[in-house]
C-alpha cells in the first residue's frame, strides 16, 4: 500500500540554524500539506501546496518557513533560523481525490 | 474561527464500549474525521463521515453525527488493549485541498 514517508525521523538542531524536513508524498497525489504538533497540543495546519504554489498558509507559517517541491517526488519544509518554539513533530500529508494521508512525522528538537 | 473541542482523557475497561465525543464550530464543515495516533507514530485515518450523513458503521467503529448540535462521536465496540491511543476529531470544508482542523485529541486508556 502506498504511503507518505518523511526523513529524518528525528532532527536535533541549535537555535538559529536552518533545517530542511523532507517528505515523499504518494506518487499520484497532487495536493501536499505540512502540519505540526507541539508536544501535548493539537495538530496545527501550516501550509498547503498545489500546482507548484502555496494554496493556503496559517499565521504560524511566517517568513522563516518555506516549502518547495524540488523534483517530481520530494516535498520539503525549510525553517531558515530555528527558534526554541519550533520544537515539534512535523507531519507531511498528501491527497489525491479523497482524504489526506499523513506521514509518520519528523520530530524536530531545537536546543 | 474554526475550532474543534474534545475531552482529553477517557478510561474504559477492556471489552466495554468506548465513546469519544467532539464538538465543532464550522457550519460549513463537510468532512468530519477520526484519526488515531499511537505512541511515537503518525496519524492514522480511522474513519470519516460526510456532513449529509447521520451515522457510519465500520466493523467495531460507529460514528454518529448530529449536525444541528455540531456534535460528532466515535464509538468503539469491544475495546481492546490495542485501541489504546490518542483519538483526534477533525473537520474540513468541501474543497479537496482544504486544511484539516484538529481537536486536541482524547487519550483512551484501557483498564484490564
Tab-separated table of C-alpha atoms in Angstrom:
chain	number	residue	atom	x	y	z
A	1	UNK	CA	0.000	0.000	0.000
A	2	UNK	CA	1.479	3.384	-0.943
A	3	UNK	CA	2.403	5.649	1.945
A	4	UNK	CA	3.849	9.045	2.713
A	5	UNK	CA	7.411	8.882	4.004
A	6	UNK	CA	9.370	11.502	5.926
A	7	UNK	CA	13.040	11.937	6.740
A	8	UNK	CA	14.667	12.240	9.137
A	9	UNK	CA	12.540	10.732	11.867
A	10	UNK	CA	14.285	12.923	14.436
A	11	UNK	CA	16.308	16.091	13.900
A	12	UNK	CA	18.189	17.934	16.606
A	13	UNK	CA	19.462	21.418	15.816
A	14	UNK	CA	20.828	24.503	17.504
A	15	UNK	CA	18.730	27.638	17.736
A	16	UNK	CA	19.331	29.876	14.735
A	17	UNK	CA	20.272	27.040	12.408
A	18	UNK	CA	18.442	26.175	9.211
A	19	UNK	CA	16.665	22.853	8.911
A	20	UNK	CA	15.070	21.095	5.965
A	21	UNK	CA	12.457	18.462	6.600
A	22	UNK	CA	11.804	16.097	3.748
A	23	UNK	CA	8.710	14.278	2.608
A	24	UNK	CA	7.938	11.910	-0.232
A	25	UNK	CA	4.197	12.085	-0.912
A	26	UNK	CA	2.206	9.304	-2.513
A	27	UNK	CA	3.219	9.291	-6.150
A	28	UNK	CA	-0.010	10.254	-7.932
A	29	UNK	CA	-1.145	12.818	-5.372
A	30	UNK	CA	-1.354	16.472	-6.323
A	31	UNK	CA	-2.045	18.214	-3.008
A	32	UNK	CA	0.563	18.481	-0.299
A	33	UNK	CA	0.485	19.762	3.261
A	34	UNK	CA	2.574	20.383	6.324
A	35	UNK	CA	1.194	20.271	9.847
A	36	UNK	CA	2.910	20.459	13.200
A	37	UNK	CA	2.152	19.187	16.671
A	38	UNK	CA	3.850	20.778	19.651
A	39	UNK	CA	4.161	18.233	22.455
A	40	UNK	CA	0.837	17.780	24.214
A	41	UNK	CA	-1.013	20.136	21.906
A	42	UNK	CA	-3.257	19.799	18.898
A	43	UNK	CA	-2.095	19.188	15.363
A	44	UNK	CA	-1.945	22.562	13.578
A	45	UNK	CA	-2.109	23.306	9.878
A	46	UNK	CA	0.921	25.112	8.466
A	47	UNK	CA	0.610	25.200	4.682
A	48	UNK	CA	-0.981	23.568	1.661
A	49	UNK	CA	0.624	23.331	-1.772
A	50	UNK	CA	-0.834	22.634	-5.184
A	51	UNK	CA	0.383	23.123	-8.728
A	52	UNK	CA	3.763	24.325	-7.527
A	53	UNK	CA	2.454	27.091	-5.360
A	54	UNK	CA	1.130	27.671	-1.885
A	55	UNK	CA	-2.672	27.339	-1.711
A	56	UNK	CA	-3.113	28.434	1.865
A	57	UNK	CA	-0.899	29.136	4.845
A	58	UNK	CA	-1.579	29.690	8.503
A	59	UNK	CA	-0.362	32.560	10.653
A	60	UNK	CA	2.304	30.201	12.013
A	61	UNK	CA	3.841	29.966	8.536
A	62	UNK	CA	5.798	33.218	8.606
A	63	UNK	CA	8.809	34.345	6.585
A	64	UNK	CA	11.042	31.850	8.385
A	65	UNK	CA	9.207	28.984	6.698
A	66	UNK	CA	9.246	27.948	3.065
A	67	UNK	CA	8.146	24.931	1.091
A	68	UNK	CA	9.417	23.512	-2.138
A	69	UNK	CA	8.841	20.642	-4.486
A	70	UNK	CA	12.347	20.448	-5.937
A	71	UNK	CA	11.671	17.433	-8.144
A	72	UNK	CA	8.827	15.116	-9.014
A	73	UNK	CA	8.912	13.223	-5.750
A	74	UNK	CA	10.097	15.310	-2.799
A	75	UNK	CA	8.254	17.981	-0.848
A	76	UNK	CA	10.327	19.934	1.652
A	77	UNK	CA	9.750	22.300	4.546
A	78	UNK	CA	12.583	24.688	5.352
A	79	UNK	CA	12.904	26.675	8.548
A	80	UNK	CA	15.563	29.339	7.996
A	81	UNK	CA	16.501	30.255	11.536
A	82	UNK	CA	15.052	27.877	14.079
A	83	UNK	CA	13.664	29.053	17.393
A	84	UNK	CA	13.114	27.058	20.566
A	85	UNK	CA	9.362	27.203	19.975
A	86	UNK	CA	9.770	25.454	16.625
A	87	UNK	CA	10.376	22.221	18.537
A	88	UNK	CA	7.513	19.978	17.488
A	89	UNK	CA	6.515	16.958	15.453
A	90	UNK	CA	6.094	17.951	11.823
A	91	UNK	CA	3.719	15.926	9.683
A	92	UNK	CA	3.592	15.905	5.929
A	93	UNK	CA	0.383	14.861	4.169
A	94	UNK	CA	-0.742	14.367	0.604
A	95	UNK	CA	-4.072	13.842	-1.075
A	96	UNK	CA	-5.412	12.878	-4.448
A	97	UNK	CA	-9.140	12.511	-4.879
A	98	UNK	CA	-10.092	11.816	-1.289
A	99	UNK	CA	-8.649	12.014	2.185
A	100	UNK	CA	-5.249	13.292	3.230
A	101	UNK	CA	-2.678	10.635	4.015
A	102	UNK	CA	-0.186	11.517	6.727
A	103	UNK	CA	3.439	10.562	7.063
A	104	UNK	CA	4.948	9.285	10.330
A	105	UNK	CA	6.346	12.699	11.195
A	106	UNK	CA	9.729	14.254	11.910
A	107	UNK	CA	10.425	15.210	15.485
A	108	UNK	CA	12.353	18.485	15.492
A	109	UNK	CA	14.188	19.418	18.661
A	110	UNK	CA	15.704	22.906	18.834
A	111	UNK	CA	18.289	23.405	21.574
B	1	UNK	CA	-12.852	30.943	13.770
B	2	UNK	CA	-12.963	27.230	13.284
B	3	UNK	CA	-12.495	25.140	16.387
B	4	UNK	CA	-12.819	21.519	17.400
B	5	UNK	CA	-13.228	20.542	21.040
B	6	UNK	CA	-12.965	17.162	22.691
B	7	UNK	CA	-12.324	15.813	26.155
B	8	UNK	CA	-8.690	14.978	26.888
B	9	UNK	CA	-8.949	11.617	28.647
B	10	UNK	CA	-11.139	8.545	28.689
B	11	UNK	CA	-10.646	5.329	30.646
B	12	UNK	CA	-12.559	2.215	29.630
B	13	UNK	CA	-12.419	-1.406	30.748
B	14	UNK	CA	-11.305	-3.941	28.188
B	15	UNK	CA	-14.352	-5.401	26.453
B	16	UNK	CA	-16.564	-2.398	27.144
B	17	UNK	CA	-17.560	0.191	24.564
B	18	UNK	CA	-15.661	3.474	24.319
B	19	UNK	CA	-17.450	6.635	23.285
B	20	UNK	CA	-15.366	9.670	22.386
B	21	UNK	CA	-17.221	12.919	21.846
B	22	UNK	CA	-16.358	16.019	19.878
B	23	UNK	CA	-17.942	19.357	19.029
B	24	UNK	CA	-17.027	21.657	16.178
B	25	UNK	CA	-17.911	25.208	15.260
B	26	UNK	CA	-17.603	25.488	11.485
B	27	UNK	CA	-21.046	25.028	9.988
B	28	UNK	CA	-19.532	24.691	6.519
B	29	UNK	CA	-17.646	21.541	7.524
B	30	UNK	CA	-18.292	18.830	5.000
B	31	UNK	CA	-15.872	16.144	6.069
B	32	UNK	CA	-15.560	15.040	9.690
B	33	UNK	CA	-12.790	12.660	10.629
B	34	UNK	CA	-11.459	10.487	13.364
B	35	UNK	CA	-7.695	9.924	13.423
B	36	UNK	CA	-5.766	7.573	15.694
B	37	UNK	CA	-2.260	8.257	16.919
B	38	UNK	CA	-0.335	5.543	18.712
B	39	UNK	CA	2.737	6.475	20.784
B	40	UNK	CA	5.570	7.701	18.578
B	41	UNK	CA	3.578	7.114	15.410
B	42	UNK	CA	1.873	9.256	12.800
B	43	UNK	CA	-1.791	9.972	12.240
B	44	UNK	CA	-3.886	7.091	11.016
B	45	UNK	CA	-7.253	7.895	9.465
B	46	UNK	CA	-9.776	5.624	11.171
B	47	UNK	CA	-12.943	6.755	9.519
B	48	UNK	CA	-14.710	9.804	8.183
B	49	UNK	CA	-18.257	10.893	7.576
B	50	UNK	CA	-19.817	13.337	5.177
B	51	UNK	CA	-21.949	16.031	6.731
B	52	UNK	CA	-25.054	14.788	4.916
B	53	UNK	CA	-24.891	11.509	6.853
B	54	UNK	CA	-26.085	10.797	10.385
B	55	UNK	CA	-24.230	7.584	11.022
B	56	UNK	CA	-21.491	5.432	9.618
B	57	UNK	CA	-20.512	1.980	10.823
B	58	UNK	CA	-17.283	0.198	10.020
B	59	UNK	CA	-16.701	-3.047	11.922
B	60	UNK	CA	-16.208	-2.086	15.586
B	61	UNK	CA	-16.411	1.639	14.845
B	62	UNK	CA	-19.624	3.669	14.782
B	63	UNK	CA	-19.630	7.370	14.001
B	64	UNK	CA	-22.661	9.459	14.889
B	65	UNK	CA	-23.136	12.999	13.605
B	66	UNK	CA	-25.631	15.499	14.971
B	67	UNK	CA	-25.259	18.328	12.512
B	68	UNK	CA	-27.754	20.565	14.303
B	69	UNK	CA	-25.707	20.446	17.509
B	70	UNK	CA	-22.372	20.150	15.635
B	71	UNK	CA	-21.596	17.056	17.678
B	72	UNK	CA	-19.614	14.067	16.483
B	73	UNK	CA	-18.969	10.845	18.369
B	74	UNK	CA	-16.882	7.745	17.856
B	75	UNK	CA	-17.963	4.502	19.469
B	76	UNK	CA	-15.510	1.632	19.651
B	77	UNK	CA	-17.245	-1.638	20.479
B	78	UNK	CA	-15.481	-4.349	22.487
B	79	UNK	CA	-12.498	-2.125	23.298
B	80	UNK	CA	-9.162	-3.937	23.163
B	81	UNK	CA	-5.727	-3.067	24.577
B	82	UNK	CA	-4.621	-2.289	21.022
B	83	UNK	CA	-7.140	0.543	20.948
B	84	UNK	CA	-5.078	2.455	23.484
B	85	UNK	CA	-4.073	5.648	21.651
B	86	UNK	CA	-4.930	9.300	21.182
B	87	UNK	CA	-8.011	9.877	19.048
B	88	UNK	CA	-8.302	13.139	17.146
B	89	UNK	CA	-11.557	14.552	15.922
B	90	UNK	CA	-11.086	16.751	12.851
B	91	UNK	CA	-13.044	18.634	10.227
B	92	UNK	CA	-12.543	20.249	6.861
B	93	UNK	CA	-14.719	22.093	4.356
B	94	UNK	CA	-15.689	20.985	0.912
B	95	UNK	CA	-12.618	21.671	-1.153
B	96	UNK	CA	-10.180	18.858	-1.584
B	97	UNK	CA	-7.147	20.984	-0.820
B	98	UNK	CA	-8.551	22.494	2.323
B	99	UNK	CA	-6.730	22.255	5.585
B	100	UNK	CA	-7.898	19.900	8.300
B	101	UNK	CA	-8.705	21.392	11.687
B	102	UNK	CA	-7.898	19.040	14.531
B	103	UNK	CA	-9.060	18.837	18.107
B	104	UNK	CA	-6.548	18.363	20.926
B	105	UNK	CA	-7.121	14.629	20.979
B	106	UNK	CA	-8.638	12.235	23.525
B	107	UNK	CA	-6.246	9.826	25.185
B	108	UNK	CA	-8.005	6.473	25.519
B	109	UNK	CA	-6.711	4.359	28.362
B	110	UNK	CA	-7.770	0.721	28.592
B	111	UNK	CA	-8.216	-0.781	32.037
B	112	UNK	CA	-7.650	-4.532	32.429
